[in-house]
């Protein structure tokens, strides 16, 4: 499924045992758990690394959740924003946020806390994102990245949903991305 409603439709099918697999960010796991519970179904939930072809390096993006305090903000607002960010990334709060969303904790102390609490033993599918951190790569800092990223996503969908050979789908994405850069 593709398009604006693809995630919601895919989630509904999956939560109602009408879909065997979803290709989503682990950051959506909290929502997936809630959808399954709301549907009243028993679904075996598991996660896996992003697939890659043999002979190619594994690489995953870290996602887009971020906090920033812009320059030019009045000092009292900067101070208030910094207090909020310190609270938000405290080990306990960050661990809670990770549990409820599926985003990986931004602090190793939060990961350690979740490990000590047995959270990853209870829900090992949340640990996949931690294991993938070894292969995390920063997205390129360019104004063209959103368009290029969209082409990569389209290539992945073509390969997985329409059985287009991965290299053919990626070559077509490369051509479209080059056009976007010109």
XYZ file of C-alpha atoms in Angstrom:
182
model
C 0.000 0.000 0.000
C 1.178 3.456 -0.762
C -0.165 6.959 -0.393
C -1.320 9.198 2.427
C -3.445 6.556 4.166
C -1.078 3.635 3.660
C 0.187 3.525 7.253
C -3.292 3.607 8.790
C -4.603 0.972 6.377
C -1.593 -1.282 6.878
C -1.807 -0.932 10.651
C -5.517 -1.809 10.636
C -4.905 -4.926 8.537
C -1.987 -6.002 10.706
C -3.784 -5.385 14.021
C -6.730 -7.449 12.781
C -4.599 -10.436 11.704
C -5.173 -9.695 8.022
C -1.577 -8.832 7.201
C 1.482 -10.903 7.922
C 4.102 -8.181 7.817
C 4.544 -4.424 8.009
C 7.592 -2.501 6.841
C 7.717 0.395 9.293
C 10.052 2.242 11.587
C 10.515 0.739 15.028
C 9.463 4.208 16.205
C 5.895 3.136 15.420
C 5.953 0.075 17.721
C 4.074 1.799 20.542
C 1.253 2.639 18.142
C 1.294 -0.880 16.718
C 0.939 -2.365 20.215
C -1.941 -0.001 20.999
C -3.706 -0.830 17.706
C -3.439 -4.568 18.374
C -4.803 -4.092 21.907
C -7.650 -1.868 20.646
C -8.584 -4.506 18.065
C -8.679 -7.103 20.854
C -6.493 -9.486 18.903
C -3.489 -11.622 19.675
C -0.756 -10.834 17.171
C 2.759 -12.185 17.471
C 4.876 -9.075 17.175
C 8.475 -9.276 16.053
C 10.962 -7.002 14.328
C 13.962 -7.500 12.082
C 16.829 -5.513 10.656
C 16.240 -3.533 7.488
C 16.904 -5.994 4.652
C 19.945 -5.539 2.446
C 21.573 -7.410 -0.385
C 24.509 -9.685 0.291
C 27.769 -7.915 -0.352
C 26.389 -4.511 0.597
C 26.854 -2.803 3.943
C 23.957 -2.639 6.351
C 22.929 0.958 6.969
C 19.905 2.489 8.667
C 18.831 6.081 9.274
C 18.340 7.239 12.841
C 15.053 8.990 12.172
C 13.862 12.497 12.668
C 13.015 13.039 16.329
C 15.084 15.965 17.512
C 15.006 18.942 19.829
C 16.615 22.292 19.165
C 16.671 25.761 20.651
C 16.877 28.278 17.801
C 19.231 31.229 17.879
C 17.573 34.559 18.494
C 15.133 33.250 21.094
C 14.936 35.455 24.216
C 17.171 34.215 27.047
C 14.281 33.368 29.396
C 12.697 31.193 26.693
C 16.043 29.531 25.971
C 16.395 28.741 29.671
C 12.858 27.327 29.837
C 13.424 25.262 26.685
C 16.684 23.917 28.092
C 14.949 22.901 31.341
C 12.339 21.024 29.306
C 14.969 19.282 27.167
C 16.968 18.262 30.270
C 13.787 16.745 31.756
C 12.830 15.078 28.473
C 16.214 13.381 28.033
C 16.657 12.389 31.674
C 17.319 8.633 31.884
C 13.918 7.825 33.404
C 11.821 10.050 31.140
C 13.717 9.036 28.026
C 13.264 5.352 28.897
C 9.523 5.937 29.387
C 9.286 7.784 26.061
C 11.082 4.920 24.324
C 8.763 2.330 25.894
C 5.642 4.163 24.761
C 6.770 5.016 21.239
C 9.397 2.582 20.012
C 11.953 5.312 19.349
C 15.384 4.298 20.566
C 16.512 6.061 23.733
C 18.886 8.944 23.102
C 20.940 8.083 26.197
C 22.856 4.917 26.920
C 21.803 5.312 30.561
C 18.178 4.947 29.436
C 19.022 1.785 27.506
C 20.791 0.435 30.592
C 17.764 1.294 32.745
C 15.423 -0.570 30.388
C 17.808 -3.547 30.340
C 17.949 -3.609 34.153
C 14.144 -3.497 34.315
C 13.937 -6.516 31.986
C 12.012 -4.498 29.418
C 13.904 -5.836 26.405
C 13.552 -9.410 27.670
C 9.794 -8.904 27.963
C 9.531 -7.145 24.593
C 12.556 -8.142 22.498
C 11.073 -6.542 19.390
C 11.875 -3.145 20.919
C 15.558 -4.122 21.146
C 16.048 -4.434 17.374
C 16.461 -0.688 17.089
C 19.202 -0.769 19.740
C 21.041 -3.529 17.871
C 20.763 -1.548 14.623
C 22.432 1.530 16.136
C 25.761 -0.015 15.176
C 24.721 0.513 11.545
C 23.139 3.957 11.923
C 24.111 6.538 9.356
C 23.314 10.210 9.337
C 21.005 11.432 6.581
C 22.739 13.831 4.207
C 22.379 17.499 5.116
C 21.006 18.854 1.871
C 17.782 20.590 0.899
C 17.368 17.870 -1.742
C 17.271 15.033 0.809
C 13.454 14.871 1.168
C 13.034 14.360 -2.593
C 15.867 11.824 -2.731
C 14.537 9.989 0.325
C 11.121 9.756 -1.340
C 12.738 8.122 -4.379
C 14.518 5.593 -2.158
C 11.215 4.787 -0.445
C 9.534 4.384 -3.827
C 12.304 1.989 -4.909
C 11.848 -0.066 -1.739
C 8.091 -0.266 -2.329
C 8.590 -1.220 -5.986
C 10.961 -3.992 -4.966
C 8.929 -5.347 -2.068
C 5.383 -4.841 -3.335
C 5.714 -5.138 -7.106
C 8.572 -7.659 -7.379
C 10.773 -5.230 -9.306
C 14.391 -6.392 -8.921
C 16.010 -4.225 -6.249
C 18.852 -3.012 -8.473
C 16.383 -2.014 -11.223
C 14.216 -0.126 -8.735
C 17.267 1.618 -7.282
C 18.589 2.545 -10.733
C 15.229 4.145 -11.586
C 15.285 5.960 -8.225
C 18.823 7.156 -8.937
C 17.733 8.551 -12.310
C 14.750 10.371 -10.758
C 16.927 11.684 -7.912
C 19.483 13.020 -10.407
C 16.655 14.814 -12.207
C 15.602 16.381 -8.888
C 19.151 17.646 -8.349
C 19.320 19.389 -11.727
